[in-house]
């Protein structure tokens, strides 16, 4: 039990840069974000796009800060979970499970198989006409499928944080609760 704070801490610290970068990106290009939220043809077509974009941006930025310091982790997990669930349904669901296209496997779809074939052809072109070793020395080329994989993963992590909280020792929630419990009188031996 002494080390059980590592799990919630790891989840929080993993999610912080994801939420922060998503929120910051929306904030820096807020007009484009609003347009994307509202446009049904090339965006998500959500109602009240300015309000939705603002709420989503604030949720991600404030949520990242709260997760970082471990403040109100259970409460902030709720709107972050809702944000991830809405994103999974409105943005990613139509693309299937995979975040990155793969041509084979249990979760491959016609879309990912076609993308994998295009990726193979693109690699051939780059190997023939480009400096392929230089292009790939920092990593492989992939085609983003933008499926629900990451959104579902983040939702599950947030669900866990909702139930277990921010953890002991390295969260403000722990220290606030500890101080609160200390200042309360004993009631029938329950505290």
PDB file of C-alpha atoms in Angstrom:
ATOM      1  CA  UNK A   1       0.000   0.000   0.000  1.00  0.00           C
ATOM      2  CA  UNK A   2       2.934   2.323   0.509  1.00  0.00           C
ATOM      3  CA  UNK A   3       3.596   2.514  -3.238  1.00  0.00           C
ATOM      4  CA  UNK A   4       0.008   2.454  -4.492  1.00  0.00           C
ATOM      5  CA  UNK A   5       0.218   6.134  -5.417  1.00  0.00           C
ATOM      6  CA  UNK A   6       2.331   5.291  -8.491  1.00  0.00           C
ATOM      7  CA  UNK A   7      -0.632   4.053 -10.562  1.00  0.00           C
ATOM      8  CA  UNK A   8      -2.784   7.203 -10.325  1.00  0.00           C
ATOM      9  CA  UNK A   9       0.312   9.395 -10.627  1.00  0.00           C
ATOM     10  CA  UNK A  10       1.393   7.603 -13.807  1.00  0.00           C
ATOM     11  CA  UNK A  11      -2.071   7.954 -15.348  1.00  0.00           C
ATOM     12  CA  UNK A  12      -2.225  11.642 -14.460  1.00  0.00           C
ATOM     13  CA  UNK A  13       1.228  12.429 -15.804  1.00  0.00           C
ATOM     14  CA  UNK A  14       0.556  10.491 -18.992  1.00  0.00           C
ATOM     15  CA  UNK A  15      -2.663  12.409 -19.651  1.00  0.00           C
ATOM     16  CA  UNK A  16      -1.320  15.896 -18.815  1.00  0.00           C
ATOM     17  CA  UNK A  17       0.579  16.582 -22.073  1.00  0.00           C
ATOM     18  CA  UNK A  18      -2.196  15.022 -24.158  1.00  0.00           C
ATOM     19  CA  UNK A  19      -4.891  17.261 -22.682  1.00  0.00           C
ATOM     20  CA  UNK A  20      -2.613  20.317 -22.530  1.00  0.00           C
ATOM     21  CA  UNK A  21      -1.528  20.093 -26.175  1.00  0.00           C
ATOM     22  CA  UNK A  22      -5.083  19.420 -27.389  1.00  0.00           C
ATOM     23  CA  UNK A  23      -6.457  22.384 -25.451  1.00  0.00           C
ATOM     24  CA  UNK A  24      -3.584  24.690 -26.358  1.00  0.00           C
ATOM     25  CA  UNK A  25      -3.942  23.857 -30.045  1.00  0.00           C
ATOM     26  CA  UNK A  26      -7.658  24.666 -29.911  1.00  0.00           C
ATOM     27  CA  UNK A  27      -6.950  27.901 -28.047  1.00  0.00           C
ATOM     28  CA  UNK A  28      -4.249  29.078 -30.474  1.00  0.00           C
ATOM     29  CA  UNK A  29      -6.480  28.530 -33.503  1.00  0.00           C
ATOM     30  CA  UNK A  30      -9.824  29.161 -31.837  1.00  0.00           C
ATOM     31  CA  UNK A  31     -11.593  30.544 -34.931  1.00  0.00           C
ATOM     32  CA  UNK A  32     -10.603  27.463 -36.929  1.00  0.00           C
ATOM     33  CA  UNK A  33     -11.673  25.256 -34.038  1.00  0.00           C
ATOM     34  CA  UNK A  34     -15.105  26.890 -33.906  1.00  0.00           C
ATOM     35  CA  UNK A  35     -15.476  26.503 -37.670  1.00  0.00           C
ATOM     36  CA  UNK A  36     -14.506  22.830 -37.464  1.00  0.00           C
ATOM     37  CA  UNK A  37     -16.862  22.165 -34.540  1.00  0.00           C
ATOM     38  CA  UNK A  38     -19.791  23.664 -36.435  1.00  0.00           C
ATOM     39  CA  UNK A  39     -19.307  22.568 -40.039  1.00  0.00           C
ATOM     40  CA  UNK A  40     -21.190  19.337 -40.844  1.00  0.00           C
ATOM     41  CA  UNK A  41     -19.482  18.843 -44.228  1.00  0.00           C
ATOM     42  CA  UNK A  42     -15.802  18.837 -43.224  1.00  0.00           C
ATOM     43  CA  UNK A  43     -16.025  19.161 -39.440  1.00  0.00           C
ATOM     44  CA  UNK A  44     -17.972  17.561 -36.650  1.00  0.00           C
ATOM     45  CA  UNK A  45     -21.209  19.525 -37.182  1.00  0.00           C
ATOM     46  CA  UNK A  46     -21.917  20.079 -33.493  1.00  0.00           C
ATOM     47  CA  UNK A  47     -24.574  22.557 -32.345  1.00  0.00           C
ATOM     48  CA  UNK A  48     -23.453  25.794 -30.639  1.00  0.00           C
ATOM     49  CA  UNK A  49     -19.911  25.515 -32.040  1.00  0.00           C
ATOM     50  CA  UNK A  50     -18.500  28.567 -30.229  1.00  0.00           C
ATOM     51  CA  UNK A  51     -19.787  27.379 -26.867  1.00  0.00           C
ATOM     52  CA  UNK A  52     -18.736  23.771 -27.510  1.00  0.00           C
ATOM     53  CA  UNK A  53     -15.254  24.811 -28.674  1.00  0.00           C
ATOM     54  CA  UNK A  54     -14.850  27.067 -25.641  1.00  0.00           C
ATOM     55  CA  UNK A  55     -15.995  24.401 -23.200  1.00  0.00           C
ATOM     56  CA  UNK A  56     -13.799  21.766 -24.783  1.00  0.00           C
ATOM     57  CA  UNK A  57     -10.760  24.037 -24.807  1.00  0.00           C
ATOM     58  CA  UNK A  58     -11.265  25.108 -21.191  1.00  0.00           C
ATOM     59  CA  UNK A  59     -11.889  21.520 -20.099  1.00  0.00           C
ATOM     60  CA  UNK A  60      -8.663  20.298 -21.675  1.00  0.00           C
ATOM     61  CA  UNK A  61      -6.447  23.176 -20.464  1.00  0.00           C
ATOM     62  CA  UNK A  62      -7.845  23.376 -16.925  1.00  0.00           C
ATOM     63  CA  UNK A  63      -8.074  19.584 -16.769  1.00  0.00           C
ATOM     64  CA  UNK A  64      -4.391  19.243 -17.668  1.00  0.00           C
ATOM     65  CA  UNK A  65      -3.377  21.633 -14.872  1.00  0.00           C
ATOM     66  CA  UNK A  66      -5.623  19.870 -12.348  1.00  0.00           C
ATOM     67  CA  UNK A  67      -4.237  16.468 -13.340  1.00  0.00           C
ATOM     68  CA  UNK A  68      -0.678  17.778 -13.083  1.00  0.00           C
ATOM     69  CA  UNK A  69      -1.038  18.963  -9.490  1.00  0.00           C
ATOM     70  CA  UNK A  70      -3.595  16.330  -8.490  1.00  0.00           C
ATOM     71  CA  UNK A  71      -6.339  18.815  -7.667  1.00  0.00           C
ATOM     72  CA  UNK A  72      -9.985  17.783  -7.955  1.00  0.00           C
ATOM     73  CA  UNK A  73      -8.943  14.742 -10.000  1.00  0.00           C
ATOM     74  CA  UNK A  74     -12.212  12.852  -9.620  1.00  0.00           C
ATOM     75  CA  UNK A  75     -14.292  15.895 -10.578  1.00  0.00           C
ATOM     76  CA  UNK A  76     -12.133  16.978 -13.527  1.00  0.00           C
ATOM     77  CA  UNK A  77     -12.127  13.415 -14.855  1.00  0.00           C
ATOM     78  CA  UNK A  78     -15.863  13.713 -15.566  1.00  0.00           C
ATOM     79  CA  UNK A  79     -15.768  16.545 -18.155  1.00  0.00           C
ATOM     80  CA  UNK A  80     -12.545  15.158 -19.631  1.00  0.00           C
ATOM     81  CA  UNK A  81     -14.202  11.747 -19.974  1.00  0.00           C
ATOM     82  CA  UNK A  82     -17.224  13.366 -21.653  1.00  0.00           C
ATOM     83  CA  UNK A  83     -14.924  15.279 -24.013  1.00  0.00           C
ATOM     84  CA  UNK A  84     -13.110  12.081 -25.002  1.00  0.00           C
ATOM     85  CA  UNK A  85     -16.380  10.194 -25.452  1.00  0.00           C
ATOM     86  CA  UNK A  86     -17.848  12.920 -27.680  1.00  0.00           C
ATOM     87  CA  UNK A  87     -14.597  13.034 -29.695  1.00  0.00           C
ATOM     88  CA  UNK A  88     -14.620   9.250 -30.089  1.00  0.00           C
ATOM     89  CA  UNK A  89     -18.172   9.291 -31.387  1.00  0.00           C
ATOM     90  CA  UNK A  90     -18.201  12.460 -33.525  1.00  0.00           C
ATOM     91  CA  UNK A  91     -14.672  12.350 -34.943  1.00  0.00           C
ATOM     92  CA  UNK A  92     -13.076   8.928 -34.693  1.00  0.00           C
ATOM     93  CA  UNK A  93     -15.840   6.305 -34.720  1.00  0.00           C
ATOM     94  CA  UNK A  94     -16.374   6.366 -38.493  1.00  0.00           C
ATOM     95  CA  UNK A  95     -12.697   5.431 -38.962  1.00  0.00           C
ATOM     96  CA  UNK A  96     -12.859   2.197 -36.987  1.00  0.00           C
ATOM     97  CA  UNK A  97     -10.625   1.155 -34.115  1.00  0.00           C
ATOM     98  CA  UNK A  98      -7.069   1.720 -35.341  1.00  0.00           C
ATOM     99  CA  UNK A  99      -5.365   5.073 -34.773  1.00  0.00           C
ATOM    100  CA  UNK A 100      -2.631   4.204 -37.278  1.00  0.00           C
ATOM    101  CA  UNK A 101      -3.479   2.314 -40.470  1.00  0.00           C
ATOM    102  CA  UNK A 102      -2.405  -1.306 -40.652  1.00  0.00           C
ATOM    103  CA  UNK A 103      -3.063  -3.607 -43.569  1.00  0.00           C
ATOM    104  CA  UNK A 104      -3.584  -6.795 -41.593  1.00  0.00           C
ATOM    105  CA  UNK A 105      -4.867  -7.954 -38.271  1.00  0.00           C
ATOM    106  CA  UNK A 106      -8.104  -8.283 -36.391  1.00  0.00           C
ATOM    107  CA  UNK A 107      -8.977  -4.570 -36.505  1.00  0.00           C
ATOM    108  CA  UNK A 108      -7.944  -3.874 -40.113  1.00  0.00           C
ATOM    109  CA  UNK A 109     -10.724  -2.472 -42.286  1.00  0.00           C
ATOM    110  CA  UNK A 110     -11.012  -1.786 -46.001  1.00  0.00           C
ATOM    111  CA  UNK A 111      -9.948   1.781 -45.193  1.00  0.00           C
ATOM    112  CA  UNK A 112      -6.790   0.748 -43.335  1.00  0.00           C
ATOM    113  CA  UNK A 113      -5.909  -1.927 -45.890  1.00  0.00           C
ATOM    114  CA  UNK A 114      -6.164   0.636 -48.707  1.00  0.00           C
ATOM    115  CA  UNK A 115      -4.091   3.101 -46.676  1.00  0.00           C
ATOM    116  CA  UNK A 116      -1.468   0.436 -46.047  1.00  0.00           C
ATOM    117  CA  UNK A 117      -1.205  -0.238 -49.789  1.00  0.00           C
ATOM    118  CA  UNK A 118      -0.784   3.507 -50.451  1.00  0.00           C
ATOM    119  CA  UNK A 119       1.849   3.705 -47.735  1.00  0.00           C
ATOM    120  CA  UNK A 120       3.817   0.866 -49.354  1.00  0.00           C
ATOM    121  CA  UNK A 121       3.716   2.683 -52.691  1.00  0.00           C
ATOM    122  CA  UNK A 122       4.750   5.986 -51.070  1.00  0.00           C
ATOM    123  CA  UNK A 123       7.718   4.252 -49.421  1.00  0.00           C
ATOM    124  CA  UNK A 124       8.777   2.795 -52.774  1.00  0.00           C
ATOM    125  CA  UNK A 125       8.680   6.279 -54.331  1.00  0.00           C
ATOM    126  CA  UNK A 126      10.678   7.743 -51.444  1.00  0.00           C
ATOM    127  CA  UNK A 127      13.235   4.933 -51.613  1.00  0.00           C
ATOM    128  CA  UNK A 128      13.646   5.455 -55.346  1.00  0.00           C
ATOM    129  CA  UNK A 129      13.668   9.263 -55.515  1.00  0.00           C
ATOM    130  CA  UNK A 130      14.490  10.469 -51.995  1.00  0.00           C
ATOM    131  CA  UNK A 131      17.034   9.981 -49.269  1.00  0.00           C
ATOM    132  CA  UNK A 132      14.973   7.316 -47.536  1.00  0.00           C
ATOM    133  CA  UNK A 133      17.519   6.651 -44.777  1.00  0.00           C
ATOM    134  CA  UNK A 134      17.550  10.348 -43.815  1.00  0.00           C
ATOM    135  CA  UNK A 135      13.763  10.541 -44.013  1.00  0.00           C
ATOM    136  CA  UNK A 136      13.294   7.544 -41.696  1.00  0.00           C
ATOM    137  CA  UNK A 137      16.195   7.899 -39.272  1.00  0.00           C
ATOM    138  CA  UNK A 138      13.830   9.495 -36.704  1.00  0.00           C
ATOM    139  CA  UNK A 139      11.016   7.004 -37.232  1.00  0.00           C
ATOM    140  CA  UNK A 140       8.866   5.205 -39.760  1.00  0.00           C
ATOM    141  CA  UNK A 141       6.281   6.681 -42.057  1.00  0.00           C
ATOM    142  CA  UNK A 142       2.702   5.844 -41.175  1.00  0.00           C
ATOM    143  CA  UNK A 143      -0.735   6.843 -42.334  1.00  0.00           C
ATOM    144  CA  UNK A 144      -2.923   8.172 -39.575  1.00  0.00           C
ATOM    145  CA  UNK A 145      -6.267   6.404 -39.570  1.00  0.00           C
ATOM    146  CA  UNK A 146      -7.657   8.534 -36.739  1.00  0.00           C
ATOM    147  CA  UNK A 147      -9.754   5.704 -35.306  1.00  0.00           C
ATOM    148  CA  UNK A 148     -11.180   5.501 -31.786  1.00  0.00           C
ATOM    149  CA  UNK A 149      -8.187   3.656 -30.289  1.00  0.00           C
ATOM    150  CA  UNK A 150      -6.590   6.627 -28.492  1.00  0.00           C
ATOM    151  CA  UNK A 151      -9.854   8.299 -27.460  1.00  0.00           C
ATOM    152  CA  UNK A 152     -11.111   5.059 -25.894  1.00  0.00           C
ATOM    153  CA  UNK A 153      -7.759   4.498 -24.161  1.00  0.00           C
ATOM    154  CA  UNK A 154      -7.809   8.006 -22.668  1.00  0.00           C
ATOM    155  CA  UNK A 155     -11.446   7.539 -21.627  1.00  0.00           C
ATOM    156  CA  UNK A 156     -10.580   4.354 -19.759  1.00  0.00           C
ATOM    157  CA  UNK A 157      -7.667   6.072 -18.026  1.00  0.00           C
ATOM    158  CA  UNK A 158      -9.955   8.933 -16.971  1.00  0.00           C
ATOM    159  CA  UNK A 159     -12.559   6.443 -15.749  1.00  0.00           C
ATOM    160  CA  UNK A 160      -9.932   4.811 -13.546  1.00  0.00           C
ATOM    161  CA  UNK A 161      -8.920   8.224 -12.147  1.00  0.00           C
ATOM    162  CA  UNK A 162     -12.571   8.979 -11.413  1.00  0.00           C
ATOM    163  CA  UNK A 163     -12.817   5.863  -9.255  1.00  0.00           C
ATOM    164  CA  UNK A 164      -9.382   5.895  -7.581  1.00  0.00           C
ATOM    165  CA  UNK A 165      -8.685   9.635  -7.416  1.00  0.00           C
ATOM    166  CA  UNK A 166      -5.337  11.369  -7.742  1.00  0.00           C
ATOM    167  CA  UNK A 167      -3.451   9.058  -5.422  1.00  0.00           C
ATOM    168  CA  UNK A 168      -1.572   9.610  -2.196  1.00  0.00           C
ATOM    169  CA  UNK A 169       1.411  11.844  -1.411  1.00  0.00           C
ATOM    170  CA  UNK A 170       1.822  13.597  -4.788  1.00  0.00           C
ATOM    171  CA  UNK A 171      -1.629  15.093  -5.233  1.00  0.00           C
ATOM    172  CA  UNK A 172      -3.194  18.166  -3.702  1.00  0.00           C
ATOM    173  CA  UNK A 173      -6.382  16.163  -3.175  1.00  0.00           C
ATOM    174  CA  UNK A 174      -4.553  13.872  -0.763  1.00  0.00           C
ATOM    175  CA  UNK A 175      -3.116  16.719   1.325  1.00  0.00           C
ATOM    176  CA  UNK A 176      -6.385  18.683   1.356  1.00  0.00           C
ATOM    177  CA  UNK A 177      -8.320  15.598   2.460  1.00  0.00           C
ATOM    178  CA  UNK A 178      -5.706  14.812   5.106  1.00  0.00           C
ATOM    179  CA  UNK A 179      -5.908  18.329   6.532  1.00  0.00           C
ATOM    180  CA  UNK A 180      -9.716  18.271   6.392  1.00  0.00           C
ATOM    181  CA  UNK A 181      -9.892  14.953   8.239  1.00  0.00           C
ATOM    182  CA  UNK A 182      -7.501  16.214  10.910  1.00  0.00           C
ATOM    183  CA  UNK A 183      -9.568  19.327  11.586  1.00  0.00           C
ATOM    184  CA  UNK A 184     -12.887  17.454  11.949  1.00  0.00           C
ATOM    185  CA  UNK A 185     -14.035  16.217  15.364  1.00  0.00           C
ATOM    186  CA  UNK A 186     -14.397  12.501  15.965  1.00  0.00           C
ATOM    187  CA  UNK A 187     -17.945  11.366  15.180  1.00  0.00           C
ATOM    188  CA  UNK A 188     -18.862   7.962  16.556  1.00  0.00           C
ATOM    189  CA  UNK A 189     -15.359   6.663  15.841  1.00  0.00           C
ATOM    190  CA  UNK A 190     -15.850   6.804  12.063  1.00  0.00           C
ATOM    191  CA  UNK A 191     -13.083   9.302  11.341  1.00  0.00           C
TER     192      UNK A 191
END
